[in-house]
CSV table of C-alpha atoms and ligand atoms in Angstrom, one decimal:
chain,number,residue,atom,x,y,z
A,953,MET,CA,-52.1,-33.5,-22.4
A,954,LEU,CA,-54.7,-32.1,-24.8
A,955,ARG,CA,-52.1,-29.8,-26.3
A,956,ARG,CA,-49.7,-32.8,-26.9
A,957,LEU,CA,-52.5,-34.7,-28.5
A,958,ARG,CA,-53.4,-31.8,-30.7
A,959,HIS,CA,-49.7,-31.4,-31.7
A,960,TRP,CA,-49.6,-35.1,-32.6
A,961,VAL,CA,-52.7,-35.0,-34.7
A,962,GLU,CA,-51.5,-31.9,-36.4
A,963,THR,CA,-48.1,-33.4,-37.1
A,964,ARG,CA,-49.8,-36.4,-38.8
A,965,ARG,CA,-52.0,-34.1,-40.9
A,966,LEU,CA,-49.0,-31.9,-41.8
A,967,ARG,CA,-47.0,-34.8,-42.9
A,968,ASP,CA,-49.5,-35.6,-45.6
A,969,SER,CA,-50.4,-32.0,-46.4
A,970,PRO,CA,-50.5,-31.3,-50.2
A,971,LEU,CA,-49.8,-27.7,-49.3
A,972,ARG,CA,-46.2,-28.6,-48.3
A,973,ALA,CA,-45.2,-28.9,-52.0
A,974,GLN,CA,-46.8,-25.6,-52.9
A,975,TRP,CA,-45.1,-23.6,-50.2
A,976,GLU,CA,-41.9,-22.5,-52.0
A,977,GLN,CA,-43.9,-21.3,-55.0
A,978,ALA,CA,-46.3,-19.4,-52.8
A,979,VAL,CA,-43.6,-17.4,-51.0
A,980,ALA,CA,-41.1,-17.2,-53.9
A,981,ASP,CA,-41.5,-13.5,-54.6
A,982,TRP,CA,-41.5,-12.3,-51.0
A,983,PRO,CA,-37.9,-11.2,-50.3
A,984,VAL,CA,-38.3,-11.6,-46.5
A,985,ALA,CA,-38.9,-15.3,-46.9
A,986,ALA,CA,-35.6,-15.7,-48.7
A,987,ARG,CA,-33.8,-14.5,-45.6
A,988,TYR,CA,-34.7,-17.8,-43.8
A,989,GLN,CA,-32.6,-20.6,-45.0
A,990,GLY,CA,-31.8,-24.2,-43.9
A,991,GLU,CA,-33.3,-25.2,-40.6
A,992,ALA,CA,-35.0,-21.8,-40.1
A,993,ARG,CA,-36.7,-22.1,-43.5
A,994,GLN,CA,-38.1,-25.5,-42.6
A,995,ARG,CA,-39.4,-24.2,-39.3
A,996,LEU,CA,-41.0,-21.3,-41.1
A,997,ARG,CA,-42.8,-23.6,-43.5
A,998,GLU,CA,-43.9,-26.0,-40.8
A,999,MET,CA,-45.2,-23.1,-38.7
A,1000,ALA,CA,-47.1,-21.6,-41.7
A,1001,LEU,CA,-48.7,-25.0,-42.4
A,1002,ARG,CA,-49.6,-25.5,-38.8
A,1003,LEU,CA,-51.2,-22.0,-38.7
A,1004,ILE,CA,-53.3,-23.0,-41.7
A,1005,LEU,CA,-54.6,-25.9,-39.7
A,1006,ARG,CA,-55.4,-23.8,-36.6
A,1007,LYS,CA,-57.1,-20.8,-38.3
A,1008,TYR,CA,-60.2,-20.5,-40.5
A,1009,PHE,CA,-59.4,-18.7,-43.6
A,1010,LEU,CA,-62.6,-17.0,-44.6
A,1011,SER,CA,-63.7,-15.1,-47.7
A,1012,GLY,CA,-64.9,-11.6,-47.3
A,1013,GLY,CA,-67.0,-10.2,-50.1
A,1014,GLY,CA,-67.0,-13.4,-52.1
A,1015,LEU,CA,-63.2,-13.5,-52.8
A,1016,GLN,CA,-62.1,-17.0,-53.7
A,1017,VAL,CA,-59.5,-17.9,-51.2
A,1018,THR,CA,-56.9,-20.2,-52.8
A,1019,ASP,CA,-54.1,-22.4,-51.2
A,1020,THR,CA,-51.5,-19.9,-52.5
A,1021,MET,CA,-53.3,-17.1,-50.6
A,1022,ARG,CA,-53.5,-19.2,-47.4
A,1023,LEU,CA,-49.8,-20.1,-47.6
A,1024,ARG,CA,-48.7,-16.6,-48.3
A,1025,VAL,CA,-50.7,-15.0,-45.5
A,1026,ALA,CA,-49.8,-17.8,-43.0
A,1027,THR,CA,-46.1,-17.4,-43.8
A,1028,MET,CA,-46.2,-13.7,-43.3
A,1029,ALA,CA,-48.0,-14.2,-40.1
A,1030,ALA,CA,-45.5,-16.8,-39.0
A,1031,VAL,CA,-42.4,-14.7,-39.5
A,1032,PRO,CA,-42.9,-12.5,-36.4
A,1033,VAL,CA,-43.7,-15.5,-34.1
A,1034,LEU,CA,-41.0,-17.8,-35.6
A,1035,GLU,CA,-38.9,-17.6,-32.4
A,1036,LEU,CA,-41.9,-16.9,-30.1
A,1037,GLY,CA,-44.1,-19.8,-30.9
A,1038,LEU,CA,-47.6,-20.1,-32.3
A,1039,ASP,CA,-49.1,-19.9,-28.8
A,1040,TRP,CA,-48.7,-16.2,-29.2
A,1041,LEU,CA,-51.4,-16.3,-31.8
A,1042,ARG,CA,-53.9,-18.3,-29.8
A,1043,ASP,CA,-57.3,-17.0,-28.5
A,1044,TRP,CA,-58.6,-16.1,-31.9
A,1045,ASN,CA,-59.6,-18.3,-34.9
A,1046,ALA,CA,-60.1,-16.6,-38.2
A,1047,ILE,CA,-58.4,-14.7,-40.9
A,1048,VAL,CA,-60.8,-13.0,-43.3
A,1049,LEU,CA,-59.5,-12.0,-46.8
A,1050,TYR,CA,-61.1,-9.4,-49.0
A,1051,GLU,CA,-60.1,-8.8,-52.5
A,1052,GLY,CA,-59.2,-5.1,-51.9
A,1053,ALA,CA,-59.6,-2.4,-49.2
A,1054,PHE,CA,-62.8,-2.9,-47.2
A,1055,ILE,CA,-65.0,-0.6,-45.2
A,1056,PRO,CA,-65.4,-1.8,-41.7
A,1057,ASP,CA,-68.8,-2.2,-40.0
A,1058,HIS,CA,-68.8,0.3,-37.2
A,1059,GLY,CA,-72.1,-0.8,-35.6
A,1060,TRP,CA,-70.3,-3.0,-33.1
A,1061,GLN,CA,-66.9,-1.4,-33.0
A,1062,ASP,CA,-66.5,-0.4,-29.4
A,1063,GLU,CA,-67.7,-3.4,-27.5
A,1064,ALA,CA,-65.5,-5.7,-29.5
A,1065,GLY,CA,-62.4,-3.5,-29.2
A,1066,VAL,CA,-61.3,-2.6,-32.7
A,1067,VAL,CA,-57.9,-1.2,-32.9
A,1068,HIS,CA,-58.5,0.9,-36.1
A,1069,SER,CA,-61.2,3.6,-36.3
A,1070,GLY,CA,-62.7,5.8,-38.9
A,1071,GLY,CA,-64.9,5.1,-41.9
A,1072,GLU,CA,-62.1,4.9,-44.4
A,1073,PRO,CA,-61.5,1.8,-46.5
A,1074,LEU,CA,-58.9,-0.3,-44.6
A,1075,SER,CA,-56.1,-2.6,-45.8
A,1076,GLY,CA,-56.2,-4.6,-42.6
A,1077,GLU,CA,-57.7,-4.8,-39.2
A,1078,ALA,CA,-57.2,-6.8,-36.0
A,1079,TRP,CA,-60.0,-7.4,-33.4
A,1080,GLU,CA,-59.2,-8.2,-29.8
A,1081,LEU,CA,-60.0,-12.0,-29.5
A,1082,GLY,CA,-61.5,-11.7,-33.0
A,1083,PRO,CA,-60.4,-12.1,-36.5
A,1084,VAL,CA,-57.6,-10.6,-38.5
A,1085,ILE,CA,-59.1,-9.0,-41.6
A,1086,LEU,CA,-56.9,-8.4,-44.6
A,1087,SER,CA,-57.1,-6.9,-48.1
A,1088,TRP,CA,-55.5,-9.4,-50.5
A,1089,GLU,CA,-54.4,-6.6,-52.8
A,1090,ASP,CA,-52.4,-5.1,-49.9
A,1091,VAL,CA,-51.0,-8.5,-49.0
A,1092,LEU,CA,-49.6,-8.7,-52.5
A,1093,ALA,CA,-48.3,-5.1,-52.1
A,1094,ALA,CA,-46.1,-6.4,-49.3
A,1095,SER,CA,-43.8,-8.1,-51.7
A,1096,ALA,CA,-41.6,-5.1,-52.1
A,1097,GLU,CA,-38.9,-4.6,-49.4
A,1098,ASP,CA,-40.2,-1.1,-48.5
A,1099,GLY,CA,-41.2,-1.5,-44.8
A,1100,TYR,CA,-44.8,-2.1,-45.7
A,1101,ASN,CA,-46.5,-5.4,-44.7
A,1102,VAL,CA,-50.2,-5.4,-43.7
A,1103,VAL,CA,-50.0,-9.0,-42.3
A,1104,ILE,CA,-47.0,-8.3,-40.0
A,1105,HIS,CA,-48.8,-5.1,-39.0
A,1106,GLU,CA,-51.9,-6.8,-37.9
A,1107,ILE,CA,-50.0,-9.7,-36.2
A,1108,ALA,CA,-48.1,-7.1,-34.3
A,1109,HIS,CA,-51.4,-5.7,-33.0
A,1110,LYS,CA,-52.4,-9.2,-32.0
A,1111,LEU,CA,-49.1,-9.6,-30.0
A,1112,ASP,CA,-49.6,-6.1,-28.5
A,1113,MET,CA,-53.2,-7.1,-27.4
A,1114,ARG,CA,-51.7,-9.9,-25.3
A,1115,SER,CA,-50.4,-7.5,-22.7
A,1116,SER,CA,-52.6,-6.7,-19.7
A,1117,GLY,CA,-53.1,-3.1,-20.9
A,1118,GLY,CA,-54.5,-4.3,-24.3
A,1119,ALA,CA,-53.1,-2.8,-27.5
A,1120,ASN,CA,-50.9,0.0,-26.0
A,1121,GLY,CA,-47.7,-0.2,-28.0
A,1122,ALA,CA,-46.0,-2.8,-25.7
A,1123,PRO,CA,-46.5,-6.5,-26.1
A,1124,PRO,CA,-45.8,-8.7,-23.0
A,1125,LEU,CA,-42.0,-8.4,-22.7
A,1126,HIS,CA,-39.9,-11.5,-22.0
A,1127,ARG,CA,-38.1,-12.2,-18.8
A,1128,GLY,CA,-34.9,-10.3,-18.8
A,1129,MET,CA,-36.3,-7.4,-20.8
A,1130,ASP,CA,-36.6,-4.1,-19.1
A,1131,ALA,CA,-40.1,-2.5,-19.4
A,1132,ARG,CA,-38.8,0.9,-18.3
A,1133,LEU,CA,-36.1,0.8,-21.0
A,1134,TRP,CA,-38.7,-0.2,-23.6
A,1135,TYR,CA,-40.9,2.7,-22.6
A,1136,GLU,CA,-37.9,5.1,-22.6
A,1137,VAL,CA,-36.6,4.0,-26.0
A,1138,MET,CA,-40.1,4.1,-27.7
A,1139,THR,CA,-40.9,7.5,-26.2
A,1140,GLU,CA,-37.6,8.9,-27.4
A,1141,ALA,CA,-38.2,7.6,-30.9
A,1142,TRP,CA,-41.8,8.8,-30.9
A,1143,GLU,CA,-40.6,12.3,-30.0
A,1144,ALA,CA,-37.8,12.3,-32.6
A,1145,LEU,CA,-40.2,11.3,-35.3
A,1146,ALA,CA,-42.8,13.8,-34.2
A,1147,ARG,CA,-40.2,16.6,-34.4
A,1148,ALA,CA,-39.0,15.4,-37.8
A,1149,GLU,CA,-42.6,15.3,-39.1
A,1150,GLU,CA,-43.3,18.8,-37.7
A,1151,ALA,CA,-40.1,20.1,-39.4
A,1152,GLY,CA,-41.3,18.6,-42.7
A,1153,GLU,CA,-38.4,16.2,-42.8
A,1154,PRO,CA,-38.6,12.8,-44.4
A,1155,LEU,CA,-39.4,10.0,-41.8
A,1156,PRO,CA,-37.6,6.7,-41.8
A,1157,VAL,CA,-41.0,5.0,-41.3
A,1158,ASP,CA,-44.6,5.7,-42.4
A,1159,GLY,CA,-46.0,8.7,-40.5
A,1160,TYR,CA,-49.0,6.6,-39.7
A,1161,ALA,CA,-46.8,5.3,-36.8
A,1162,LEU,CA,-47.6,8.5,-35.0
A,1163,THR,CA,-51.4,7.9,-34.9
A,1164,GLU,CA,-51.2,6.2,-31.5
A,1165,GLU,CA,-48.9,3.9,-29.5
A,1166,ALA,CA,-50.4,0.7,-30.9
A,1167,GLU,CA,-49.8,1.9,-34.5
A,1168,PHE,CA,-46.3,2.9,-33.5
A,1169,PHE,CA,-45.4,-0.6,-32.5
A,1170,ALA,CA,-47.2,-2.1,-35.5
A,1171,VAL,CA,-45.5,0.1,-38.1
A,1172,LEU,CA,-42.1,-0.3,-36.4
A,1173,SER,CA,-42.6,-4.1,-36.5
A,1174,GLU,CA,-43.4,-4.0,-40.2
A,1175,ASN,CA,-40.1,-2.1,-40.7
A,1176,PHE,CA,-38.2,-4.4,-38.4
A,1177,PHE,CA,-38.9,-7.3,-40.7
A,1178,GLU,CA,-39.3,-5.6,-44.1
A,1179,ALA,CA,-36.6,-2.9,-43.9
A,1180,PRO,CA,-34.3,-3.9,-41.1
A,1181,ASP,CA,-31.2,-2.2,-42.3
A,1182,ARG,CA,-33.0,1.2,-42.6
A,1183,LEU,CA,-34.6,0.8,-39.2
A,1184,SER,CA,-31.4,-0.2,-37.5
A,1185,ARG,CA,-29.6,2.8,-38.9
A,1186,ALA,CA,-32.4,5.3,-38.3
A,1187,LEU,CA,-33.6,4.0,-34.9
A,1188,PRO,CA,-30.9,1.7,-33.5
A,1189,ARG,CA,-32.2,1.5,-29.9
A,1190,VAL,CA,-35.8,0.7,-31.2
A,1191,TYR,CA,-34.3,-1.9,-33.5
A,1192,GLN,CA,-32.5,-3.5,-30.5
A,1193,GLN,CA,-35.6,-3.6,-28.4
A,1194,LEU,CA,-37.6,-5.2,-31.2
A,1195,ALA,CA,-34.8,-7.7,-31.8
A,1196,LEU,CA,-35.0,-8.7,-28.1
A,1197,PHE,CA,-38.8,-9.0,-28.3
A,1198,TYR,CA,-39.0,-10.9,-31.6
A,1199,ARG,CA,-35.8,-12.9,-30.8
A,1200,GLN,CA,-34.6,-12.2,-34.3
A,1201,ASP,CA,-32.0,-10.0,-35.9
A,1202,PRO,CA,-33.1,-9.6,-39.5
A,1203,ALA,CA,-30.5,-7.0,-40.4
A,1204,LYS,CA,-27.8,-9.6,-39.8
A,1205,MET,CA,-29.7,-12.2,-41.9
A,1206,GLN,CA,-29.6,-10.4,-45.2
B,326,ZN,ZN1,-52.9,-0.7,-37.2
């Protein structure tokens, strides 16, 4: 009942939202958004607007967070869950935007379950049950279709965290998906990439994927949406598992 009420209140607020008219402009130079046309495009826009109502967009380090920034980040965050639903992004409330790379505060890292570690400046970070933190410079850098997208990367961590084992490289799989097959396909791909890296061969995805299982899933997810042709050619079985999970087939939507 409460959810239906919230949905109704949101729908009324969305109808009058001044952000609606700014959406096209805000996502105009993100090639991935161009892939969604017609009814899918409308759903993407509505989901992005709804996400803006549901999350606090906070400034880190004094950055002035504009409507364009909110729309762009919300749309990038909506793409992976377009066919899953916004419920997959519940249980956390805030998206923090910094102007550029930020250095995380490590004083409270372990208790809160940070996925990333190290004292290096970060482009993004996702906390279990906590915020997604992003560098706006890096959000802008996601405009090129090169497999890089910090927003999709951090959202993938959020989806991964929903499984009972926490962020372990496997989100909760849908009914009908085979967990053993998922594990087999991901392990096989991991080993192939590790061998290629050791041999000094170029990798089809960023070598950062091999840091740990959670990063593997996050980097592959970025590539699934940002460079689907390349991923489906290089790692077709991985692509197929991701298509089953995300319920999208971006290589066919070009
Ligand atoms: Zn990561």
